[in-house]
XYZ file of C-alpha atoms in Angstrom:
665
model
C 82.185 126.148 91.144
C 84.746 123.625 92.448
C 81.986 121.144 93.300
C 80.393 121.487 89.862
C 83.721 121.168 88.099
C 84.765 118.131 90.147
C 81.473 116.338 89.700
C 81.608 117.077 85.938
C 84.998 115.390 85.823
C 83.720 112.342 87.741
C 80.592 112.135 85.542
C 82.696 112.390 82.372
C 85.081 109.648 83.512
C 82.274 107.325 84.614
C 80.335 107.830 81.381
C 83.460 107.342 79.257
C 84.280 104.064 81.040
C 80.754 102.702 80.719
C 80.476 103.664 77.019
C 84.067 102.481 76.312
C 83.435 99.047 77.849
C 80.072 98.543 76.063
C 81.349 99.830 72.703
C 84.529 97.777 72.804
C 82.711 94.593 73.744
C 80.220 95.207 70.951
C 82.967 95.780 68.430
C 84.896 92.679 69.468
C 81.909 90.322 69.488
C 80.505 91.735 66.222
C 83.978 91.961 64.634
C 83.683 95.669 63.814
C 87.186 97.166 64.045
C 85.990 100.756 63.699
C 83.852 100.355 66.758
C 86.798 98.955 68.695
C 88.987 101.861 67.665
C 86.626 104.284 69.418
C 87.876 102.844 72.677
C 90.896 105.136 72.282
C 88.591 108.171 72.446
C 86.787 106.897 75.525
C 90.088 106.053 77.247
C 91.271 109.627 76.620
C 87.971 111.055 77.935
C 88.308 108.942 81.106
C 91.789 110.341 81.650
C 90.507 113.853 81.084
C 87.743 113.257 83.590
C 90.212 112.143 86.259
C 92.455 115.165 85.637
C 89.467 117.537 85.779
C 88.266 116.116 89.107
C 91.689 116.364 90.722
C 92.255 119.878 89.426
C 88.951 120.924 90.962
C 89.862 119.368 94.336
C 93.348 120.914 94.373
C 91.849 124.290 93.460
C 89.404 123.933 96.320
C 92.196 123.078 98.768
C 94.506 125.833 97.593
C 91.789 128.512 97.672
C 90.424 127.119 100.984
C 86.933 126.541 99.582
C 85.322 125.452 102.844
C 81.959 125.115 101.152
C 83.151 121.588 100.287
C 82.679 119.240 103.184
C 85.959 117.468 102.421
C 87.964 120.723 102.467
C 86.289 121.737 105.724
C 87.602 118.492 107.273
C 91.214 118.480 105.945
C 91.919 122.041 104.908
C 93.072 124.990 106.990
C 94.321 128.512 106.480
C 97.214 127.635 108.782
C 98.429 124.601 106.836
C 101.659 125.189 104.865
C 101.089 125.140 101.060
C 103.047 121.888 100.568
C 100.913 119.953 103.036
C 97.787 121.657 101.740
C 98.423 119.941 98.368
C 99.075 116.596 100.124
C 95.867 117.053 102.118
C 93.982 115.620 99.140
C 95.117 112.105 100.012
C 95.130 112.599 103.765
C 91.548 111.287 104.107
C 89.304 108.721 102.518
C 87.492 110.569 99.701
C 90.616 112.370 98.491
C 92.692 109.225 98.543
C 90.122 107.484 96.333
C 90.193 110.512 94.032
C 93.969 110.141 93.698
C 93.437 106.480 92.870
C 90.878 107.520 90.237
C 93.326 109.907 88.624
C 96.123 107.328 88.424
C 93.817 104.558 87.203
C 92.324 106.796 84.510
C 95.738 107.921 83.335
C 96.967 104.326 83.138
C 93.907 103.527 81.011
C 94.589 106.447 78.690
C 98.299 105.641 78.354
C 97.640 101.976 77.611
C 95.063 102.957 75.017
C 97.489 105.369 73.376
C 100.409 102.919 73.426
C 98.259 100.194 71.854
C 96.491 102.505 69.383
C 97.759 100.583 66.331
C 96.761 97.205 67.740
C 93.241 97.843 69.005
C 91.818 95.335 66.533
C 93.608 92.473 68.245
C 91.234 90.623 70.584
C 93.906 90.400 73.323
C 94.353 94.182 73.384
C 90.656 94.889 73.005
C 89.570 92.702 75.907
C 92.418 94.095 78.060
C 90.998 97.552 77.505
C 87.532 96.321 78.442
C 88.899 95.073 81.771
C 90.641 98.393 82.363
C 87.444 100.280 81.516
C 85.547 98.202 84.100
C 88.205 98.715 86.789
C 88.472 102.430 86.147
C 84.661 102.794 86.046
C 84.392 101.109 89.436
C 86.673 103.702 91.082
C 84.873 106.577 89.325
C 81.681 105.082 90.730
C 83.116 105.204 94.228
C 83.917 108.900 93.784
C 80.426 109.526 92.492
C 78.746 107.717 95.409
C 80.063 106.516 98.781
C 83.416 108.339 98.512
C 82.209 111.580 96.932
C 84.745 114.310 97.777
C 82.609 117.127 96.263
C 79.700 117.051 98.685
C 78.896 120.587 99.775
C 78.497 121.667 103.388
C 74.911 121.827 104.560
C 74.150 124.967 106.516
C 76.634 127.712 107.357
C 80.025 127.505 105.577
C 82.880 127.372 108.175
C 85.549 130.033 108.042
C 88.397 127.572 108.681
C 89.142 123.882 109.128
C 91.383 121.707 111.295
C 93.868 120.776 108.568
C 95.256 117.303 107.915
C 96.169 114.885 110.681
C 99.280 116.306 112.392
C 101.250 113.175 111.497
C 100.563 113.993 107.834
C 102.021 117.486 107.986
C 105.204 116.659 109.831
C 107.470 115.523 106.989
C 107.886 116.172 103.246
C 107.729 112.425 102.458
C 103.951 112.531 102.831
C 104.013 114.254 99.425
C 105.595 111.167 97.791
C 104.877 108.026 99.807
C 101.114 107.636 99.099
C 101.318 108.512 95.356
C 104.140 106.000 94.883
C 102.136 103.264 96.602
C 99.095 104.075 94.480
C 101.172 103.999 91.267
C 102.268 100.511 92.290
C 98.795 99.316 93.250
C 97.155 100.679 90.145
C 100.030 99.718 87.857
C 99.304 96.016 88.482
C 95.850 96.476 86.921
C 97.515 96.551 83.491
C 99.167 93.084 83.516
C 96.051 91.805 85.330
C 93.866 93.096 82.525
C 96.033 91.401 79.880
C 96.037 88.138 81.875
C 92.210 88.191 82.027
C 92.096 89.062 78.300
C 94.365 86.088 77.560
C 92.033 83.801 79.473
C 88.934 85.223 77.766
C 90.399 84.829 74.279
C 92.139 81.535 74.992
C 95.513 82.997 73.970
C 97.234 81.751 77.106
C 100.700 81.220 75.597
C 103.544 83.597 76.132
C 102.244 86.515 74.040
C 100.435 88.340 76.842
C 103.549 88.141 78.996
C 105.574 90.067 76.426
C 102.925 92.758 76.286
C 103.020 93.349 80.039
C 106.627 92.789 81.102
C 107.523 96.434 81.375
C 104.171 97.371 82.885
C 104.742 94.769 85.613
C 108.284 96.062 86.263
C 106.940 99.606 86.419
C 104.243 98.690 88.942
C 106.650 96.631 91.021
C 109.201 99.485 91.033
C 106.644 102.041 92.145
C 105.309 99.722 94.873
C 108.869 99.113 96.079
C 109.514 102.856 96.151
C 106.279 103.400 98.083
C 107.187 100.797 100.689
C 110.736 102.103 101.163
C 109.528 105.728 101.419
C 106.862 104.628 103.900
C 109.543 102.970 106.057
C 111.635 106.119 105.825
C 108.648 108.268 106.749
C 107.908 106.035 109.740
C 111.534 106.304 110.834
C 111.673 110.060 110.519
C 108.237 110.944 111.892
C 106.830 108.478 114.423
C 109.733 108.725 116.875
C 109.861 105.011 117.721
C 113.148 104.386 115.881
C 111.763 101.592 113.734
C 111.080 101.174 110.032
C 108.695 98.244 109.969
C 106.356 97.225 112.751
C 104.142 94.623 111.011
C 101.309 97.116 111.215
C 98.230 95.685 109.386
C 98.301 98.491 106.792
C 102.030 98.005 106.288
C 101.271 94.317 105.656
C 98.569 95.291 103.164
C 101.262 96.873 100.967
C 103.718 94.000 101.498
C 101.284 91.268 100.349
C 101.052 92.322 96.655
C 104.799 93.045 96.726
C 105.507 89.423 97.730
C 103.268 87.847 95.067
C 104.391 90.409 92.455
C 108.019 89.515 93.185
C 107.262 85.826 92.800
C 105.556 86.545 89.460
C 108.530 88.469 88.090
C 110.710 85.455 88.768
C 108.276 82.820 87.688
C 107.485 84.448 84.336
C 111.036 83.759 83.145
C 110.296 80.009 83.214
C 107.176 80.397 81.049
C 109.001 82.574 78.545
C 111.923 80.176 78.337
C 110.237 76.775 78.560
C 106.475 77.372 78.456
C 106.041 76.093 82.023
C 104.346 77.427 85.211
C 101.456 78.974 83.264
C 98.899 78.357 86.005
C 101.377 79.713 88.578
C 101.864 82.919 86.634
C 98.188 83.630 86.050
C 97.404 82.799 89.661
C 100.232 84.972 91.024
C 99.168 87.915 88.884
C 95.497 87.545 89.892
C 96.553 87.280 93.539
C 98.737 90.388 93.227
C 95.974 92.602 91.878
C 93.337 91.105 94.183
C 95.583 91.773 97.175
C 95.912 95.457 96.177
C 92.117 95.673 96.403
C 92.086 93.737 99.710
C 94.681 96.137 101.067
C 92.555 99.072 99.980
C 89.601 97.528 101.777
C 91.603 96.995 104.963
C 92.894 100.560 104.891
C 89.702 102.354 104.015
C 86.855 100.339 105.490
C 87.573 101.193 109.108
C 87.954 97.569 110.153
C 91.555 98.098 111.279
C 93.004 100.216 114.039
C 96.252 101.602 112.681
C 98.176 104.844 112.474
C 97.869 104.469 108.692
C 94.152 103.545 108.459
C 91.288 105.850 107.558
C 88.149 106.250 109.617
C 84.950 104.230 109.293
C 83.130 104.625 105.994
C 80.493 103.058 103.774
C 83.037 102.139 101.152
C 83.991 98.750 102.688
C 81.217 96.602 101.147
C 81.927 97.996 97.677
C 85.619 97.200 97.883
C 85.006 93.780 99.380
C 82.579 92.937 96.596
C 85.050 94.122 93.948
C 87.790 92.031 95.606
C 85.560 88.945 95.500
C 84.682 89.535 91.854
C 88.306 90.106 90.854
C 89.694 87.090 92.667
C 86.699 84.806 91.982
C 86.476 85.791 88.329
C 90.158 85.080 87.767
C 89.912 81.678 89.473
C 86.873 80.810 87.394
C 88.648 81.790 84.140
C 91.749 79.759 85.061
C 89.570 76.800 85.746
C 87.717 77.253 82.473
C 90.956 77.341 80.474
C 92.598 74.580 82.464
C 93.066 72.273 79.465
C 94.936 74.973 77.569
C 97.249 75.785 80.455
C 99.042 72.474 80.476
C 102.783 73.021 80.162
C 104.527 71.425 77.155
C 107.500 70.427 79.264
C 108.416 69.377 82.792
C 111.172 70.011 85.308
C 114.050 67.666 84.480
C 116.049 68.029 87.701
C 115.795 69.653 91.135
C 119.174 71.197 90.365
C 117.903 73.453 87.581
C 116.801 77.001 87.197
C 113.191 75.916 86.658
C 113.172 74.043 89.985
C 114.723 77.055 91.726
C 111.986 79.334 90.403
C 109.302 76.911 91.509
C 110.860 76.778 94.983
C 110.920 80.577 94.900
C 107.185 80.643 94.177
C 106.439 78.310 97.025
C 108.481 80.310 99.514
C 106.982 83.629 98.487
C 103.539 82.070 98.565
C 104.045 80.765 102.102
C 105.440 84.172 103.116
C 102.383 85.926 101.740
C 100.069 83.419 103.428
C 101.744 83.936 106.832
C 101.454 87.713 106.546
C 97.844 87.479 105.367
C 96.933 85.084 108.156
C 98.461 87.306 110.858
C 96.732 90.377 109.400
C 93.231 88.961 108.766
C 92.902 86.389 111.562
C 92.080 88.946 114.287
C 89.301 90.330 112.054
C 87.833 86.877 111.548
C 87.938 86.165 115.292
C 86.194 89.427 116.020
C 83.567 88.833 113.374
C 82.845 85.236 114.386
C 83.352 85.315 118.149
C 82.891 89.010 118.971
C 86.173 89.194 120.808
C 89.337 91.077 120.068
C 92.601 89.307 119.379
C 95.981 90.873 118.672
C 98.684 89.220 116.589
C 101.877 90.959 117.567
C 105.290 91.460 116.065
C 106.642 88.307 117.742
C 104.401 86.107 115.595
C 105.572 87.725 112.328
C 109.226 87.720 113.261
C 109.122 84.075 114.373
C 107.271 82.870 111.283
C 109.016 84.955 108.616
C 112.630 84.670 109.801
C 113.150 81.081 108.564
C 111.436 82.030 105.289
C 113.791 84.964 104.854
C 116.784 82.706 105.557
C 115.520 80.200 102.931
C 115.053 82.998 100.376
C 118.583 84.277 100.965
C 119.888 80.758 100.401
C 117.891 80.492 97.160
C 119.187 83.897 96.045
C 122.735 82.584 96.432
C 122.239 79.352 94.502
C 119.582 80.114 91.845
C 121.571 82.633 89.724
C 124.309 80.065 88.957
C 121.935 77.235 88.014
C 121.569 76.432 84.306
C 118.310 75.542 82.664
C 117.246 71.894 82.662
C 120.016 70.278 84.809
C 123.231 71.084 86.648
C 126.052 68.703 87.591
C 127.723 68.767 90.990
C 131.015 69.830 89.368
C 129.335 72.754 87.613
C 127.745 73.974 90.848
C 131.013 73.638 92.753
C 132.829 75.764 90.201
C 130.156 78.459 90.050
C 129.603 78.688 93.763
C 133.287 78.741 94.755
C 133.821 82.499 94.929
C 130.318 83.341 96.230
C 130.915 80.874 99.081
C 134.174 82.584 100.001
C 132.432 85.971 100.006
C 129.895 84.475 102.410
C 132.656 83.195 104.672
C 134.396 86.577 104.629
C 131.160 88.313 105.504
C 130.633 85.979 108.434
C 134.199 86.548 109.706
C 133.849 90.304 109.356
C 130.605 90.269 111.309
C 132.209 88.308 114.159
C 135.234 90.617 114.234
C 132.909 93.631 114.492
C 131.199 92.051 117.496
C 128.143 90.356 116.016
C 126.750 87.346 117.882
C 123.633 85.151 117.872
C 122.937 82.222 115.531
C 120.178 83.821 113.394
C 121.953 87.142 112.788
C 125.280 85.509 111.965
C 123.511 83.089 109.622
C 121.816 86.019 107.906
C 125.105 87.902 107.512
C 126.862 84.816 106.090
C 124.068 83.997 103.645
C 123.801 87.662 102.732
C 127.446 87.648 101.696
C 126.950 84.327 99.879
C 123.987 85.725 97.903
C 125.798 89.016 97.205
C 128.831 87.077 95.901
C 126.588 85.147 93.534
C 124.972 88.357 92.195
C 128.380 90.088 91.853
C 129.789 87.085 89.997
C 127.025 87.339 87.457
C 127.572 91.066 87.000
C 131.352 90.676 86.701
C 130.973 88.086 83.933
C 128.448 90.285 82.171
C 130.482 93.487 82.281
C 133.699 91.662 81.360
C 132.143 90.734 78.008
C 129.851 93.683 77.334
C 131.265 96.595 79.283
C 128.765 98.829 81.011
C 125.965 97.359 78.940
C 126.448 94.237 80.995
C 124.442 95.962 83.715
C 121.459 96.457 81.389
C 118.753 93.902 80.814
C 116.311 91.897 82.815
C 118.720 89.323 84.243
C 121.518 91.655 85.149
C 119.217 94.410 86.331
C 117.685 91.696 88.499
C 121.084 91.040 89.998
C 121.338 94.700 90.994
C 117.888 94.342 92.608
C 119.212 91.276 94.438
C 122.110 93.312 95.805
C 119.591 95.915 97.070
C 117.407 93.251 98.714
C 120.511 91.733 100.399
C 121.512 95.124 101.798
C 118.004 95.636 103.160
C 117.985 92.165 104.695
C 121.379 92.612 106.370
C 120.512 96.100 107.633
C 117.153 94.906 109.073
C 118.899 92.013 110.785
C 121.442 94.371 112.383
C 118.722 96.825 113.342
C 116.588 94.185 115.038
C 119.455 92.374 116.725
C 121.771 95.104 117.948
C 119.691 98.216 118.540
C 120.454 99.875 121.915
C 118.165 102.206 123.837
C 118.894 104.643 126.678
C 116.886 107.379 128.455
C 118.209 110.338 130.456
C 116.750 113.247 132.392
C 119.188 116.081 132.023
C 119.471 119.632 133.325
C 120.978 122.325 131.010
C 124.717 121.818 130.841
C 124.610 118.176 132.016
C 126.221 115.399 130.006
C 125.290 111.717 129.763
C 127.389 108.915 128.334
C 125.840 105.999 126.441
C 127.209 103.383 123.976
C 130.546 105.225 123.738
C 128.946 108.624 122.919
C 128.426 111.767 125.032
C 125.206 113.755 124.978
C 125.216 117.304 126.375
C 121.912 119.026 126.974
C 122.278 122.759 126.131
C 118.749 123.828 126.980
C 115.501 124.277 125.119
C 113.858 126.882 122.888
C 110.290 127.500 121.806
C 109.293 128.369 118.266
C 105.767 129.511 117.355
C 104.279 128.763 113.942
C 100.794 129.427 112.520
C 99.516 125.924 113.149
C 101.662 124.729 116.044
C 104.180 125.512 118.760
C 107.495 123.651 118.803
C 109.444 122.900 121.960
C 112.987 122.064 120.867
C 115.773 120.510 122.926
C 119.361 121.227 121.898
C 121.648 118.196 122.251
C 125.347 118.276 121.433
C 126.687 114.839 120.463
C 130.346 113.974 121.195
C 131.164 117.663 121.583
C 130.412 118.311 117.930
C 127.236 119.186 116.086
C 124.023 120.111 117.920
C 120.855 118.086 117.162
C 117.330 119.247 117.926
C 114.636 116.700 118.786
C 111.293 118.428 119.402
C 107.733 118.093 120.400
C 105.171 119.868 118.303
C 101.841 120.947 119.816
C 99.154 121.543 117.209
C 96.692 124.210 118.289
C 93.572 123.070 116.473
C 93.643 119.375 117.462
C 95.541 119.744 120.724
C 97.773 116.825 119.694
C 101.459 116.745 120.584
C 103.653 115.017 118.013
C 107.302 114.111 118.652
C 109.848 115.032 115.985
C 113.085 113.014 116.252
C 116.549 114.241 115.254
C 118.964 111.794 113.685
C 122.732 111.775 113.213
C 123.336 109.499 110.225
C 126.495 107.540 109.617
C 127.676 104.631 107.486
C 127.927 102.298 110.474
C 124.782 103.442 112.229
C 122.485 106.297 113.319
C 122.111 108.072 116.631
C 118.406 108.702 116.982
C 117.226 111.313 119.530
C 113.704 111.947 120.723
C 112.364 114.420 123.291
C 110.236 112.271 125.559
C 109.085 115.035 127.895
C 109.178 118.738 126.991
C 110.530 121.367 129.355
C 109.776 122.928 131.728
C 108.718 119.958 133.837
C 107.784 120.327 137.532
C 109.215 123.850 137.722
C 112.640 122.674 136.483
C 114.502 123.099 133.232
C 115.150 119.402 132.907
C 114.324 117.398 129.772
C 113.901 113.693 129.287
C 115.859 112.496 126.263
C 115.674 109.064 124.632
C 118.690 107.822 122.653
C 118.591 104.911 120.219
C 121.734 103.518 118.582
C 120.564 102.206 115.207
C 123.221 100.098 113.410
C 123.447 100.111 109.570
C 120.228 102.066 109.074
C 121.496 104.062 106.119
C 122.010 100.785 104.237
C 118.266 100.281 104.232
C 117.881 103.366 102.088
C 120.916 102.556 99.933
C 119.487 99.067 99.395
C 116.113 100.530 98.444
C 117.833 102.806 95.971
C 119.702 99.868 94.414
C 116.418 97.986 94.048
C 114.951 100.889 92.109
C 118.057 101.301 89.985
C 118.033 97.585 89.197
C 114.361 97.813 88.214
C 115.148 100.627 85.821
C 118.058 98.629 84.291
C 115.853 95.541 83.928
C 113.273 97.545 81.951
C 115.752 97.972 79.055
C 116.575 95.141 76.693
C 119.988 93.579 76.855
C 122.138 93.013 73.795
C 121.233 90.298 71.324
C 123.828 87.611 71.569
C 124.586 84.451 69.614
C 121.940 81.782 70.058
C 122.324 78.968 72.562
C 120.932 75.481 72.292
C 117.156 75.229 72.031
C 115.238 74.284 75.142
C 114.650 70.885 73.657
C 118.394 70.175 73.433
C 119.525 67.076 75.273
C 120.698 67.407 78.803
C 124.463 67.917 78.980
C 124.662 69.985 75.785
C 127.203 72.762 75.941
C 126.153 75.806 77.867
C 126.927 79.419 77.426
C 129.123 79.508 80.500
C 131.603 77.208 78.790
C 132.636 80.446 77.099
C 132.704 82.185 80.519
C 129.350 83.857 79.805
C 126.237 83.256 81.937
C 123.442 81.534 80.009
C 121.114 84.539 80.390
C 123.509 86.784 78.442
C 123.220 84.811 75.252
C 120.357 83.568 73.145
C 117.083 85.286 72.726
C 116.957 88.967 73.392
C 117.081 89.644 77.133
C 114.407 92.328 76.885
């Protein structure tokens, strides 16, 4: 029954997408509004199909229907209910099914939100693109990634359950769905961008339609990356949050280009410039989500995050080529209409800063893409394996990060069109002092090294610039000064700065020690004492835990463990962390007891400075994204963009230029 119900949902969704695309195209080209309006029905049916398929799969997992081949591979009677639900996206076919659900729901929601404007060509063609995208993923679930294939022969009585790493922490329930919401969310602004190119309406109208969709997608992708870093920190036992793993890079790439787009779009809305940049960045962002999906699910990468070999790779690679190539062709076709009506008047202007921002993010994305894909190209062309390690990424991206921090400090105080030296000196005075104070504080606390100290100083400089903007906004508008795209963006900046500073401290000042201790013995490391109080064994349905009890500084006891899973025979470490505002003490059990007929245990201790500020920074980024999604207050108008250089600016009244003029939302 589950197989039949699931395949019915997939068939319904695929049929609805095919009919919706054909019907909408027919209505648009023949100018028959009634025909176009039926796209709303087909979008709803596609959403229903996705829900039906996922309900069938979850029912199969919950009831342990081992007649489905997928359930027999990832399900188990011993798996806790929470991880049984998450088992759907623990392997290839189920992860594609989750993608199908989210993509179909996005299609349905966009159709419903635009139900009164379906006659407009821009909206109609955007729905066509979404129908095609959604239909492609339904097609994958109907063919090479079918999760409802039934077992041939005898039905097994039990299965192995998900990968042990995927049933070791509750974050597995949230990290993949958040990433997928980000990936899929970018299909909406991409669809409107393609529709704008098809219809020739390449002005600023399509940007207004997609601003909140883009923010939503970027926010979900940010949440997915932060939760993934947290999961890695809590589960893998290596004490890190980001290892430049190829699959980690696959999620970072669209985040980089998406971030550049969110900045660059302000220039087009304000002055009609950077149109080609914006279309290209948006096309790159969506295409990179597909490339990341290919890298993760084709089996070409060896990674703790990657899925096994499958037949899905050629389909995804073809879709990536069509998405990227089609967008490039459309941009080239509409090249004459994409010419900007204005130009950058001065390098000391907000427009120039955003252009520099685009270039830096573009180079950053290229470096990450090169380091990720180059080993694959070498293997394909020369049949030899090459590894690009963390050292390459750190060496290449550190100067780019420093440059971006510098730009984050200067750009928020720049006016449109042109800034004088006196104006910059006045606006950067307090941010510069915050940067100096941050540098002095870092030195007093024992920081050293040129690159870390530079990062701390620039981090304070950039934070001072963002805080200055927020202080001016709240002084005039009260708490509503935090709301709106510009000021919400400043909150995001503060979150990014916290993450950058915490990562710098983590990479520069982490300390590691290892001890073999008998029960009752104490070791001293980095000013802390660690007393080993023995080990206990706990038996669970799917595994057996060997837990070491470690008392830190004579206070609370922490319990790093090793978990031996019976079905797979794998042993997974489970760290224990004491979290503090200045740093974490991270404990792992390197070797379980008993060892060689003794009661000794080998304990690894990592001192992790400022780790909690990574998660606080991530939370600020999400809070800022939410604030940016709401419109700011309408203020009195400023000078038009065509006003002569040197005309009075909003800050002459002690108000940043973004807080006045056209509605911030």
